[in-house]
Short mmCIF file of C-alpha atoms in Angstrom, two decimals:
data_model
loop_
_atom_site.label_atom_id
_atom_site.label_comp_id
_atom_site.label_asym_id
_atom_site.label_seq_id
_atom_site.Cartn_x
_atom_site.Cartn_y
_atom_site.Cartn_z
CA MET A 21 -10.71 22.03 -5.56
CA ASP A 22 -8.88 23.38 -8.53
CA ASN A 23 -11.44 24.29 -11.26
CA GLY A 24 -8.55 24.02 -14.34
CA ARG A 25 -8.06 20.09 -13.28
CA PHE A 26 -11.39 19.01 -14.58
CA THR A 27 -13.65 19.27 -17.26
CA ARG A 28 -16.70 19.45 -15.24
CA GLN A 29 -17.81 19.06 -11.73
CA MET A 30 -17.54 16.14 -9.69
CA GLU A 31 -20.51 14.40 -8.65
CA LEU A 32 -21.98 11.85 -6.15
CA ALA A 33 -21.76 9.30 -8.77
CA ASP A 34 -18.51 9.99 -9.36
CA ILE A 35 -17.38 9.83 -6.01
CA ALA A 36 -19.27 6.15 -5.76
CA CYS A 37 -17.90 4.95 -8.52
CA GLY A 38 -14.44 5.81 -7.83
CA GLY A 39 -14.77 4.71 -4.12
CA GLY A 40 -16.37 1.57 -5.04
CA HIS A 41 -13.54 0.96 -7.70
CA ILE A 42 -10.96 1.50 -5.10
CA PHE A 43 -12.46 -0.81 -2.40
CA MET A 44 -12.89 -3.75 -4.89
CA CYS A 45 -9.42 -2.95 -5.95
CA GLY A 46 -8.11 -3.32 -2.44
CA LEU A 47 -10.00 -6.16 -1.55
CA GLY A 48 -8.64 -8.03 -4.80
CA GLY A 49 -5.09 -7.20 -4.19
CA MET A 50 -5.78 -8.44 -0.47
CA MET A 51 -7.12 -11.59 -1.43
CA THR A 52 -4.24 -12.05 -4.18
CA GLY A 53 -1.58 -11.34 -1.17
CA ASP A 54 -3.64 -13.69 1.15
CA PHE A 55 -3.10 -16.49 -1.95
CA PHE A 56 0.47 -16.65 -1.05
CA HIS A 57 0.00 -17.85 2.35
CA PRO A 58 3.20 -19.54 4.05
CA ARG A 59 1.05 -23.16 4.09
CA ILE A 60 0.89 -22.97 0.39
CA PHE A 61 4.09 -21.54 -0.55
CA ARG A 62 6.81 -23.15 1.82
CA LYS A 63 9.70 -20.76 1.01
CA ARG A 64 8.96 -17.06 1.72
CA ARG A 65 11.07 -15.91 -1.25
CA ASN A 66 8.70 -17.80 -3.85
CA ALA A 67 5.64 -16.23 -2.17
CA ILE A 68 7.00 -12.68 -2.41
CA ILE A 69 8.43 -13.28 -6.24
CA GLY A 70 4.83 -14.71 -6.88
CA ALA A 71 3.10 -11.87 -5.38
CA ILE A 72 5.31 -9.31 -7.04
CA ALA A 73 4.68 -11.02 -10.57
CA ILE A 74 1.31 -11.28 -10.07
CA SER A 75 0.66 -7.58 -9.34
CA LEU A 76 3.29 -6.60 -11.83
CA LEU A 77 1.22 -8.61 -14.67
CA ALA A 78 -2.14 -7.25 -13.25
CA VAL A 79 -1.00 -3.52 -13.70
CA SER A 80 0.62 -4.08 -17.21
CA LYS A 81 -1.92 -6.46 -18.45
CA GLU A 82 -3.59 -3.96 -20.78
CA GLY A 83 -0.35 -3.05 -22.41
CA LEU A 84 0.51 -6.78 -23.01
CA ILE A 85 -2.83 -7.58 -24.46
CA ASP A 86 -2.57 -4.47 -26.74
CA CYS A 87 1.06 -6.11 -28.35
CA SER A 88 -0.66 -9.58 -28.70
CA SER A 89 -4.00 -10.96 -28.32
CA ALA A 90 -2.15 -13.99 -27.26
CA PHE A 91 -2.26 -12.18 -23.66
CA SER A 92 -5.99 -11.95 -23.46
CA ILE A 93 -6.11 -15.08 -20.86
CA LEU A 94 -4.57 -12.52 -18.37
CA ASN A 95 -8.28 -11.11 -18.35
CA PHE A 96 -9.40 -14.17 -16.76
CA ILE A 97 -6.47 -15.03 -14.25
CA LEU A 98 -5.62 -11.81 -13.23
CA PRO A 99 -7.62 -9.15 -11.42
CA PRO A 100 -9.40 -6.10 -13.51
CA ILE A 101 -7.57 -3.46 -11.96
CA THR A 102 -6.52 -1.23 -14.71
CA ASP A 103 -9.96 -1.90 -16.59
CA GLY A 104 -11.22 1.10 -14.52
CA LEU A 105 -8.43 3.11 -16.28
CA LYS A 106 -9.15 2.25 -19.65
CA SER A 107 -12.81 2.86 -19.33
CA VAL A 108 -12.14 6.35 -17.82
CA GLY A 109 -8.82 7.40 -19.53
CA SER A 110 -10.76 8.99 -22.39
CA ASN A 111 -14.04 10.34 -20.58
CA SER A 112 -13.98 12.99 -18.04
CA TYR A 113 -16.76 10.57 -15.96
CA PHE A 114 -17.43 7.28 -14.72
CA GLU A 115 -19.73 4.89 -16.73
CA PRO A 116 -21.83 3.37 -13.63
CA ARG A 117 -22.85 0.51 -15.80
CA GLU A 118 -19.05 -0.21 -16.85
CA MET A 119 -17.88 0.25 -13.03
CA MET A 120 -20.52 -1.80 -11.80
CA LEU A 121 -19.28 -4.81 -14.40
CA ILE A 122 -15.85 -4.11 -13.33
CA CYS A 123 -16.75 -4.44 -9.39
CA MET A 124 -18.55 -7.82 -10.29
CA HIS A 125 -15.64 -9.07 -11.90
CA LEU A 126 -13.50 -8.13 -9.03
CA ALA A 127 -15.93 -9.68 -6.67
CA VAL A 128 -15.81 -12.96 -8.69
CA TYR A 129 -12.28 -12.91 -8.76
CA CYS A 130 -11.78 -12.42 -5.17
CA LEU A 131 -14.60 -15.30 -4.75
CA LEU A 132 -12.60 -17.94 -6.99
CA ILE A 133 -9.26 -16.74 -5.22
CA MET A 134 -10.84 -17.60 -1.76
CA ILE A 135 -12.22 -20.56 -2.90
CA VAL A 136 -8.86 -21.95 -4.38
CA LYS A 137 -7.00 -20.91 -1.30
CA ILE A 138 -9.12 -22.54 0.92
CA LYS A 139 -8.93 -25.84 -0.94
CA MET A 140 -5.12 -25.56 -1.10
CA LEU A 141 -5.19 -24.98 2.71
CA GLU A 142 -7.36 -27.65 3.26
CA LYS A 143 -4.83 -30.03 1.30
CA LYS A 144 -1.51 -28.89 2.87
CA LYS A 145 -3.03 -28.98 6.50
CA PHE A 146 -0.60 -27.85 9.00
CA ARG A 147 3.39 -27.41 8.29
CA TYR A 148 3.98 -27.85 12.02
#
């Protein structure tokens, strides 16, 4: 609502792209957290440490990749949470094609994490 904050008026496409990105990031976070299931990680401490480590790496992966190209593998094993910030950071608008690619990357990430989690849970069976 403050006219001095943005360089242009927000449009419906901006709200749709931003909302879709937030929704998919939430879904990715939920899948990542759900991956640390008690049947997969017996010790709760290890699950909490793993979830925090993955979260911190997902948020800081762009900076790590800028420091060394050896960290580019993180693009494949972590959710693309900060990729949207990289694409919008220098612009005042969302690029719909780029946001769609990020959301598709998040959807594929969620699907793969879900499949791996289900396979691991089938292997572990029940702990009682």
